[in-house]
Amino acid sequence: MDTPEKPARDAVRRERNRRMVRDWENGATVTQIARRYHLSLSWTGVLLRKNGADLPKTGRGIKRELDADEVIADYLDGATVRALADAHDVSYGKIYRLLQQHRVPMRPRGGKQ
């Protein structure tokens, strides 16, 4: 049974979804939209597609080519995995896997002790 709050929540969500599609059409990435609306990447993609956004076909996310040498150099110069992920609009895991695949010595987690 619908409560009086449900139609209001649905209207808020519909408006949020319209804004998300507008953001996409204006050049925002899925990652940027997910952060802006505090949603997961996968749910953001689902909502954008359901609401008419023309997203590229994906398998396991949107494929991004990274300059491994640049990422590794930045990490070795002190950049954090999180900062690199944000700078390249990719997941933390993608940067971490790239560093692991290239056998880059990892710093301890949690910053300076």
JSON list of C-alpha atoms in Angstrom, two decimals:
[
{"chain": "A", "resi": 1, "resn": "MET", "atom": "CA", "xyz": [0.00, 0.00, 0.00]},
{"chain": "A", "resi": 2, "resn": "ASP", "atom": "CA", "xyz": [1.30, 3.44, -0.93]},
{"chain": "A", "resi": 3, "resn": "THR", "atom": "CA", "xyz": [1.97, 5.85, 1.87]},
{"chain": "A", "resi": 4, "resn": "PRO", "atom": "CA", "xyz": [1.48, 9.62, 1.39]},
{"chain": "A", "resi": 5, "resn": "GLU", "atom": "CA", "xyz": [5.29, 9.98, 1.27]},
{"chain": "A", "resi": 6, "resn": "LYS", "atom": "CA", "xyz": [5.73, 7.51, -1.61]},
{"chain": "A", "resi": 7, "resn": "PRO", "atom": "CA", "xyz": [4.37, 9.74, -4.41]},
{"chain": "A", "resi": 8, "resn": "ALA", "atom": "CA", "xyz": [6.53, 12.61, -3.16]},
{"chain": "A", "resi": 9, "resn": "ARG", "atom": "CA", "xyz": [9.63, 10.34, -3.04]},
{"chain": "A", "resi": 10, "resn": "ASP", "atom": "CA", "xyz": [8.85, 9.08, -6.54]},
{"chain": "A", "resi": 11, "resn": "ALA", "atom": "CA", "xyz": [8.58, 12.65, -7.86]},
{"chain": "A", "resi": 12, "resn": "VAL", "atom": "CA", "xyz": [11.91, 13.55, -6.26]},
{"chain": "A", "resi": 13, "resn": "ARG", "atom": "CA", "xyz": [13.55, 10.49, -7.84]},
{"chain": "A", "resi": 14, "resn": "ARG", "atom": "CA", "xyz": [12.08, 11.25, -11.27]},
{"chain": "A", "resi": 15, "resn": "GLU", "atom": "CA", "xyz": [13.42, 14.79, -11.09]},
{"chain": "A", "resi": 16, "resn": "ARG", "atom": "CA", "xyz": [16.84, 13.50, -9.96]},
{"chain": "A", "resi": 17, "resn": "ASN", "atom": "CA", "xyz": [16.86, 11.08, -12.89]},
{"chain": "A", "resi": 18, "resn": "ARG", "atom": "CA", "xyz": [16.02, 13.89, -15.34]},
{"chain": "A", "resi": 19, "resn": "ARG", "atom": "CA", "xyz": [18.89, 15.97, -13.92]},
{"chain": "A", "resi": 20, "resn": "MET", "atom": "CA", "xyz": [21.24, 12.99, -14.24]},
{"chain": "A", "resi": 21, "resn": "VAL", "atom": "CA", "xyz": [20.37, 12.56, -17.93]},
{"chain": "A", "resi": 22, "resn": "ARG", "atom": "CA", "xyz": [20.82, 16.30, -18.49]},
{"chain": "A", "resi": 23, "resn": "ASP", "atom": "CA", "xyz": [24.24, 16.09, -16.80]},
{"chain": "A", "resi": 24, "resn": "TRP", "atom": "CA", "xyz": [25.17, 13.17, -19.09]},
{"chain": "A", "resi": 25, "resn": "GLU", "atom": "CA", "xyz": [24.04, 15.06, -22.19]},
{"chain": "A", "resi": 26, "resn": "ASN", "atom": "CA", "xyz": [26.10, 18.06, -21.05]},
{"chain": "A", "resi": 27, "resn": "GLY", "atom": "CA", "xyz": [29.28, 15.97, -20.93]},
{"chain": "A", "resi": 28, "resn": "ALA", "atom": "CA", "xyz": [29.50, 14.68, -17.35]},
{"chain": "A", "resi": 29, "resn": "THR", "atom": "CA", "xyz": [30.94, 11.18, -16.97]},
{"chain": "A", "resi": 30, "resn": "VAL", "atom": "CA", "xyz": [29.07, 8.35, -15.27]},
{"chain": "A", "resi": 31, "resn": "THR", "atom": "CA", "xyz": [31.62, 8.54, -12.46]},
{"chain": "A", "resi": 32, "resn": "GLN", "atom": "CA", "xyz": [31.00, 12.26, -11.96]},
{"chain": "A", "resi": 33, "resn": "ILE", "atom": "CA", "xyz": [27.23, 11.75, -11.99]},
{"chain": "A", "resi": 34, "resn": "ALA", "atom": "CA", "xyz": [27.44, 8.85, -9.52]},
{"chain": "A", "resi": 35, "resn": "ARG", "atom": "CA", "xyz": [29.47, 10.99, -7.13]},
{"chain": "A", "resi": 36, "resn": "ARG", "atom": "CA", "xyz": [27.22, 14.01, -7.53]},
{"chain": "A", "resi": 37, "resn": "TYR", "atom": "CA", "xyz": [24.09, 12.00, -6.66]},
{"chain": "A", "resi": 38, "resn": "HIS", "atom": "CA", "xyz": [25.74, 9.62, -4.16]},
{"chain": "A", "resi": 39, "resn": "LEU", "atom": "CA", "xyz": [24.95, 6.48, -6.18]},
{"chain": "A", "resi": 40, "resn": "SER", "atom": "CA", "xyz": [27.00, 3.45, -7.20]},
{"chain": "A", "resi": 41, "resn": "LEU", "atom": "CA", "xyz": [28.43, 3.42, -10.72]},
{"chain": "A", "resi": 42, "resn": "SER", "atom": "CA", "xyz": [26.34, 0.43, -11.75]},
{"chain": "A", "resi": 43, "resn": "TRP", "atom": "CA", "xyz": [23.07, 1.90, -10.44]},
{"chain": "A", "resi": 44, "resn": "THR", "atom": "CA", "xyz": [23.87, 5.23, -12.09]},
{"chain": "A", "resi": 45, "resn": "GLY", "atom": "CA", "xyz": [24.31, 3.47, -15.43]},
{"chain": "A", "resi": 46, "resn": "VAL", "atom": "CA", "xyz": [21.04, 1.59, -14.97]},
{"chain": "A", "resi": 47, "resn": "LEU", "atom": "CA", "xyz": [19.13, 4.77, -14.14]},
{"chain": "A", "resi": 48, "resn": "LEU", "atom": "CA", "xyz": [20.67, 6.71, -17.03]},
{"chain": "A", "resi": 49, "resn": "ARG", "atom": "CA", "xyz": [19.77, 3.97, -19.52]},
{"chain": "A", "resi": 50, "resn": "LYS", "atom": "CA", "xyz": [16.24, 3.59, -18.12]},
{"chain": "A", "resi": 51, "resn": "ASN", "atom": "CA", "xyz": [15.73, 7.33, -18.55]},
{"chain": "A", "resi": 52, "resn": "GLY", "atom": "CA", "xyz": [16.90, 7.54, -22.14]},
{"chain": "A", "resi": 53, "resn": "ALA", "atom": "CA", "xyz": [20.60, 8.38, -21.93]},
{"chain": "A", "resi": 54, "resn": "ASP", "atom": "CA", "xyz": [22.61, 6.97, -24.82]},
{"chain": "A", "resi": 55, "resn": "LEU", "atom": "CA", "xyz": [25.46, 5.28, -22.92]},
{"chain": "A", "resi": 56, "resn": "PRO", "atom": "CA", "xyz": [28.07, 3.15, -24.68]},
{"chain": "A", "resi": 57, "resn": "LYS", "atom": "CA", "xyz": [27.66, -0.60, -24.46]},
{"chain": "A", "resi": 58, "resn": "THR", "atom": "CA", "xyz": [29.61, -2.01, -21.56]},
{"chain": "A", "resi": 59, "resn": "GLY", "atom": "CA", "xyz": [30.82, -5.33, -20.32]},
{"chain": "A", "resi": 60, "resn": "ARG", "atom": "CA", "xyz": [32.47, -4.67, -16.99]},
{"chain": "A", "resi": 61, "resn": "GLY", "atom": "CA", "xyz": [32.20, -0.89, -16.99]},
{"chain": "A", "resi": 62, "resn": "ILE", "atom": "CA", "xyz": [33.36, 1.62, -19.53]},
{"chain": "A", "resi": 63, "resn": "LYS", "atom": "CA", "xyz": [36.76, 0.70, -20.91]},
{"chain": "A", "resi": 64, "resn": "ARG", "atom": "CA", "xyz": [39.39, 3.35, -20.32]},
{"chain": "A", "resi": 65, "resn": "GLU", "atom": "CA", "xyz": [42.91, 3.22, -21.66]},
{"chain": "A", "resi": 66, "resn": "LEU", "atom": "CA", "xyz": [45.42, 4.52, -19.14]},
{"chain": "A", "resi": 67, "resn": "ASP", "atom": "CA", "xyz": [48.99, 5.59, -19.72]},
{"chain": "A", "resi": 68, "resn": "ALA", "atom": "CA", "xyz": [50.56, 3.01, -17.40]},
{"chain": "A", "resi": 69, "resn": "ASP", "atom": "CA", "xyz": [53.93, 4.76, -17.35]},
{"chain": "A", "resi": 70, "resn": "GLU", "atom": "CA", "xyz": [52.32, 8.04, -16.29]},
{"chain": "A", "resi": 71, "resn": "VAL", "atom": "CA", "xyz": [50.18, 6.40, -13.57]},
{"chain": "A", "resi": 72, "resn": "ILE", "atom": "CA", "xyz": [53.17, 4.48, -12.22]},
{"chain": "A", "resi": 73, "resn": "ALA", "atom": "CA", "xyz": [55.39, 7.58, -12.22]},
{"chain": "A", "resi": 74, "resn": "ASP", "atom": "CA", "xyz": [52.72, 9.61, -10.40]},
{"chain": "A", "resi": 75, "resn": "TYR", "atom": "CA", "xyz": [52.28, 6.85, -7.81]},
{"chain": "A", "resi": 76, "resn": "LEU", "atom": "CA", "xyz": [56.02, 6.57, -7.27]},
{"chain": "A", "resi": 77, "resn": "ASP", "atom": "CA", "xyz": [56.14, 10.38, -6.89]},
{"chain": "A", "resi": 78, "resn": "GLY", "atom": "CA", "xyz": [53.70, 10.10, -3.97]},
{"chain": "A", "resi": 79, "resn": "ALA", "atom": "CA", "xyz": [50.18, 10.24, -5.46]},
{"chain": "A", "resi": 80, "resn": "THR", "atom": "CA", "xyz": [47.69, 7.99, -3.71]},
{"chain": "A", "resi": 81, "resn": "VAL", "atom": "CA", "xyz": [45.73, 5.29, -5.49]},
{"chain": "A", "resi": 82, "resn": "ARG", "atom": "CA", "xyz": [42.52, 7.22, -4.69]},
{"chain": "A", "resi": 83, "resn": "ALA", "atom": "CA", "xyz": [43.93, 10.48, -6.10]},
{"chain": "A", "resi": 84, "resn": "LEU", "atom": "CA", "xyz": [45.03, 8.69, -9.29]},
{"chain": "A", "resi": 85, "resn": "ALA", "atom": "CA", "xyz": [41.61, 7.07, -9.67]},
{"chain": "A", "resi": 86, "resn": "ASP", "atom": "CA", "xyz": [39.91, 10.46, -9.29]},
{"chain": "A", "resi": 87, "resn": "ALA", "atom": "CA", "xyz": [42.33, 12.15, -11.69]},
{"chain": "A", "resi": 88, "resn": "HIS", "atom": "CA", "xyz": [41.75, 9.54, -14.40]},
{"chain": "A", "resi": 89, "resn": "ASP", "atom": "CA", "xyz": [37.99, 9.02, -13.76]},
{"chain": "A", "resi": 90, "resn": "VAL", "atom": "CA", "xyz": [38.43, 5.31, -13.09]},
{"chain": "A", "resi": 91, "resn": "SER", "atom": "CA", "xyz": [37.87, 3.08, -10.10]},
{"chain": "A", "resi": 92, "resn": "TYR", "atom": "CA", "xyz": [40.31, 2.59, -7.27]},
{"chain": "A", "resi": 93, "resn": "GLY", "atom": "CA", "xyz": [40.47, -1.06, -8.30]},
{"chain": "A", "resi": 94, "resn": "LYS", "atom": "CA", "xyz": [41.54, -0.26, -11.87]},
{"chain": "A", "resi": 95, "resn": "ILE", "atom": "CA", "xyz": [44.52, 1.78, -10.63]},
{"chain": "A", "resi": 96, "resn": "TYR", "atom": "CA", "xyz": [45.39, -0.83, -8.00]},
{"chain": "A", "resi": 97, "resn": "ARG", "atom": "CA", "xyz": [45.30, -3.65, -10.59]},
{"chain": "A", "resi": 98, "resn": "LEU", "atom": "CA", "xyz": [47.44, -1.64, -13.01]},
{"chain": "A", "resi": 99, "resn": "LEU", "atom": "CA", "xyz": [50.06, -1.08, -10.30]},
{"chain": "A", "resi": 100, "resn": "GLN", "atom": "CA", "xyz": [49.95, -4.76, -9.26]},
{"chain": "A", "resi": 101, "resn": "GLN", "atom": "CA", "xyz": [50.27, -5.97, -12.87]},
{"chain": "A", "resi": 102, "resn": "HIS", "atom": "CA", "xyz": [53.39, -3.85, -13.29]},
{"chain": "A", "resi": 103, "resn": "ARG", "atom": "CA", "xyz": [54.79, -5.09, -9.97]},
{"chain": "A", "resi": 104, "resn": "VAL", "atom": "CA", "xyz": [54.98, -1.60, -8.49]},
{"chain": "A", "resi": 105, "resn": "PRO", "atom": "CA", "xyz": [55.93, -1.74, -4.79]},
{"chain": "A", "resi": 106, "resn": "MET", "atom": "CA", "xyz": [52.85, -0.63, -2.88]},
{"chain": "A", "resi": 107, "resn": "ARG", "atom": "CA", "xyz": [52.97, 1.72, 0.08]},
{"chain": "A", "resi": 108, "resn": "PRO", "atom": "CA", "xyz": [51.14, 0.74, 3.27]},
{"chain": "A", "resi": 109, "resn": "ARG", "atom": "CA", "xyz": [47.49, 1.78, 3.34]},
{"chain": "A", "resi": 110, "resn": "GLY", "atom": "CA", "xyz": [46.32, 4.59, 5.57]},
{"chain": "A", "resi": 111, "resn": "GLY", "atom": "CA", "xyz": [48.85, 7.27, 4.74]},
{"chain": "A", "resi": 112, "resn": "LYS", "atom": "CA", "xyz": [51.84, 8.30, 6.79]},
{"chain": "A", "resi": 113, "resn": "GLN", "atom": "CA", "xyz": [52.08, 6.55, 10.14]}
]
